[in-house]
Coordinates of C-alpha atoms in Angstrom, one line a residue:
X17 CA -8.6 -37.3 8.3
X18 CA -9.1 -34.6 5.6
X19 CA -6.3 -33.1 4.6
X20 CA -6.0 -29.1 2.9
X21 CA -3.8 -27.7 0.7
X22 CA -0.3 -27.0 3.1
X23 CA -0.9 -29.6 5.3
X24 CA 3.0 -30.8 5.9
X25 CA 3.9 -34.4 6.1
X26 CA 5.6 -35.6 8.8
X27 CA 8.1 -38.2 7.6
X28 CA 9.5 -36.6 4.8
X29 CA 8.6 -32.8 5.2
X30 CA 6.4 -32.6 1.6
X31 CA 3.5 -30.5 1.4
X32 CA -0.1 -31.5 0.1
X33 CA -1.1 -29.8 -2.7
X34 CA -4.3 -31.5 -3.2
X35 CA -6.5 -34.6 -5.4
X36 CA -5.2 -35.7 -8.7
X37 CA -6.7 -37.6 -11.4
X38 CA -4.4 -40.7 -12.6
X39 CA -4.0 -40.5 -16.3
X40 CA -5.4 -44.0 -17.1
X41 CA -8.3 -43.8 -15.2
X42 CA -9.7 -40.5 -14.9
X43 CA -12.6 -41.9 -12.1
X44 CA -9.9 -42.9 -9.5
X45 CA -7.7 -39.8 -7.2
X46 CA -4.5 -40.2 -5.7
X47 CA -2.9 -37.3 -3.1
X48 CA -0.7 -34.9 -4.5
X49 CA 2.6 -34.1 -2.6
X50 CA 4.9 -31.4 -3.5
X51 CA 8.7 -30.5 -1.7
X52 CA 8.6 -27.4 -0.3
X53 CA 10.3 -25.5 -3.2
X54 CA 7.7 -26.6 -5.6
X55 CA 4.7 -26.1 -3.4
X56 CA 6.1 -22.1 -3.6
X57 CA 6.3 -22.1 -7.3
X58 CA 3.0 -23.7 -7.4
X59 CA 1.5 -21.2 -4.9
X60 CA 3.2 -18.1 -7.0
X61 CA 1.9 -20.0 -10.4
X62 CA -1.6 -20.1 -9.1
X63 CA -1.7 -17.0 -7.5
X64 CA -0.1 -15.2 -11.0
X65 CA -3.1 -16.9 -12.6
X66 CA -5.7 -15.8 -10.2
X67 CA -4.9 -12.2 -10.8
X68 CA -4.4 -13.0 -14.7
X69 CA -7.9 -14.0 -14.5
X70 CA -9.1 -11.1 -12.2
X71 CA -7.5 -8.6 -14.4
X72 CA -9.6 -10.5 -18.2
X73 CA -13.0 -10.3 -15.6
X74 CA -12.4 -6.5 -15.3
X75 CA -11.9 -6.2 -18.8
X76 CA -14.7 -7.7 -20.0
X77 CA -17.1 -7.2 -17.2
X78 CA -17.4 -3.5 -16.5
X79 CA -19.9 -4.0 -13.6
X80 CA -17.3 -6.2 -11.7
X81 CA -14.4 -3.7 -12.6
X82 CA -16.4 -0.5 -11.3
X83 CA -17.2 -2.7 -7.8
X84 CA -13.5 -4.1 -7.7
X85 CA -12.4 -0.2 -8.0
X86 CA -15.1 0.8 -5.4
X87 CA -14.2 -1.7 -3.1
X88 CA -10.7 -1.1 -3.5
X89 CA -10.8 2.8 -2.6
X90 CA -12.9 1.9 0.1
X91 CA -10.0 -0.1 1.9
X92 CA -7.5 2.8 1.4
X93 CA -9.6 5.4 2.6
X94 CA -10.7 3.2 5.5
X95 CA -6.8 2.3 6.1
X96 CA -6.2 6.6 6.1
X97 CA -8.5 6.9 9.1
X98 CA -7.4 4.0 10.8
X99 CA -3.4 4.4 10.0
X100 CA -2.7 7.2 9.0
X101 CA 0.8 7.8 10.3
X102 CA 2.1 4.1 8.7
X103 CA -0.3 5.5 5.1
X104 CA 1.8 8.8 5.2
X105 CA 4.7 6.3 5.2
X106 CA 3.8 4.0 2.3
X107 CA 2.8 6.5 0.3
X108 CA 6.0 8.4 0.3
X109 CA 8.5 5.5 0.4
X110 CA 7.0 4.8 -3.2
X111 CA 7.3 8.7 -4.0
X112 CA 10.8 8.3 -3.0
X113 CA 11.8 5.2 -4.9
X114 CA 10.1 6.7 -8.0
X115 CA 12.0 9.6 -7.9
X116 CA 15.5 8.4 -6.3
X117 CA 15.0 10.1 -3.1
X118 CA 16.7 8.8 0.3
X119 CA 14.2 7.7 2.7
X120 CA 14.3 5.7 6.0
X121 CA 11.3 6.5 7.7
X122 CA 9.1 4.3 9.7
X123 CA 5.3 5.6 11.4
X124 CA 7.0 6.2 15.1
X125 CA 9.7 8.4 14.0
X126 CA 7.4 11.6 13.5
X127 CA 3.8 12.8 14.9
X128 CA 0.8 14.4 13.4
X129 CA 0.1 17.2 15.2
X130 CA -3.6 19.0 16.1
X131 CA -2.1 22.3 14.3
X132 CA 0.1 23.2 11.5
X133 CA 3.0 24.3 12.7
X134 CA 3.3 27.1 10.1
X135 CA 0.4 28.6 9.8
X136 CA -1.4 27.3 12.8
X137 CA -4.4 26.2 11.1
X138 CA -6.4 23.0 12.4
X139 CA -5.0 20.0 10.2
X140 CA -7.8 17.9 9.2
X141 CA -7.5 14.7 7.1
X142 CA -10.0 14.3 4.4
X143 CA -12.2 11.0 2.9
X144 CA -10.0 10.4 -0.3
X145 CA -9.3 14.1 -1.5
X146 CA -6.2 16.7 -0.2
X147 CA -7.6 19.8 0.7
X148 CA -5.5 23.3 2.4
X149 CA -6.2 21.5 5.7
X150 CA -4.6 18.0 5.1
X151 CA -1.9 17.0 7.0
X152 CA 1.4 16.5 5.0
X153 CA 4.6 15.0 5.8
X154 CA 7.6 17.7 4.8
X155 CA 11.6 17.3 4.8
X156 CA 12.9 20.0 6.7
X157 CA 16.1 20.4 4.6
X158 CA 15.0 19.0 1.4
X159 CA 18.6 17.6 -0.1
X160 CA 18.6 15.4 3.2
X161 CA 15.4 13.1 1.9
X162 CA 12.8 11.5 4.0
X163 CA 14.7 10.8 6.7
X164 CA 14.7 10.4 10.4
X165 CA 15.2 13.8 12.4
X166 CA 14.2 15.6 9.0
X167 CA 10.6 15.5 8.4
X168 CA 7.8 17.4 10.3
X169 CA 3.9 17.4 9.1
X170 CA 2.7 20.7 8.7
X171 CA -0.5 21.5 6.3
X172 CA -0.6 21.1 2.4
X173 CA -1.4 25.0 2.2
X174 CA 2.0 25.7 4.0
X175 CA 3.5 22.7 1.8
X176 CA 2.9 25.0 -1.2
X177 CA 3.6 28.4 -0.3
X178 CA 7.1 26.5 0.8
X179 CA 7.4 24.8 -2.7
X180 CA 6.3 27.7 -4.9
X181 CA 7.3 31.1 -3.1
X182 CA 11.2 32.1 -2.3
X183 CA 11.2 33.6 1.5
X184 CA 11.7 36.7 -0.4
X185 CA 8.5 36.3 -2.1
X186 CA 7.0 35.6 0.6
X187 CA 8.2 38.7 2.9
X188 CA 7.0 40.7 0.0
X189 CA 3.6 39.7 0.4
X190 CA 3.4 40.1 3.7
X191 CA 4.6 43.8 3.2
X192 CA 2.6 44.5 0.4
X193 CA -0.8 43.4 2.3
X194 CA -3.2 45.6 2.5
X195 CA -4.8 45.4 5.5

């Protein structure tokens, strides 16, 4: 029977860890089984020196750092095409903790639409880069947060006209247009 790393023992619950040398004779192994509460601080120790060593590799090896970042905005944009309802989401809970913001949404409690709502122009997401077109996701009384009932996605073009212009501003224009 060959046993891997969190194979549980039966009689007393403890978890394998894997083959050890014994100190006085470095040519003979013996199993290594750890309780449950040390396997998890082993597992967050080797995993805290996995990245340590991930992170000296990018430093010194600018080949492997330029693939790692490839790679890595590869899998977002991949997960924006795929998911992009539960991306709007993650993205803006860490907005909102960053900036102290209440926010309770979740990827089912609002809908991308086909059109912005504002300005009725096609929303269209983009491969890594905002754009006019891009659908974002909007608080529809802004001192309520991010919050269930309160957002809507319109387009980012709308999103800024909202944020820079006063509805004042904004009737202005329309009345000073020329055509």
């Amino acid at each position: 029977l060959m046993l891997k790393r969190g194979d549980i023992r039966e009689k007393d619950g403890f978890i394998f860890w894997g083959m050890e040398r014994k100190w006085y004779n470095k040519a003979e192994f013996r199993e290594k089984w750890l309780s449950p509460e040390a396997f998890a601080k082993r597992r967050v120790a080797a995993a805290a020196s996995s990245l340590k060593s991930q992170t000296t590799r990018m430093a010194l090896d600018p080949v492997y750092a330029t693939a790692k970042r490839e790679d890595s905005a590869n899998r977002m944009r991949e997960a924006w095409l795929v998911r992009p309802k539960e991306m709007m989401v993650v993205r803006k809970r860490a907005f909102c903790k960053k900036h102290g913001i209440a926010f309770n949404l979740v990827a089912t409690d609002f809908e991308i639409p086909e059109v912005c709502p504002l300005l009725g122009i096609k929303l269209v997401r983009g491969l890594g880069v905002a754009h006019a077109n891009s659908p974002e996701l909007d608080r529809v009384i802004p001192s309520a947060g991010y919050t269930k009932g309160n957002v809507w996605v319109i387009s980012r073009k709308a999103n800024m006209i909202k944020t820079n212009a006063t509805i004042e501003e904004v009737r202005l224009v329309a009345a000073n247009w020329p055509w």
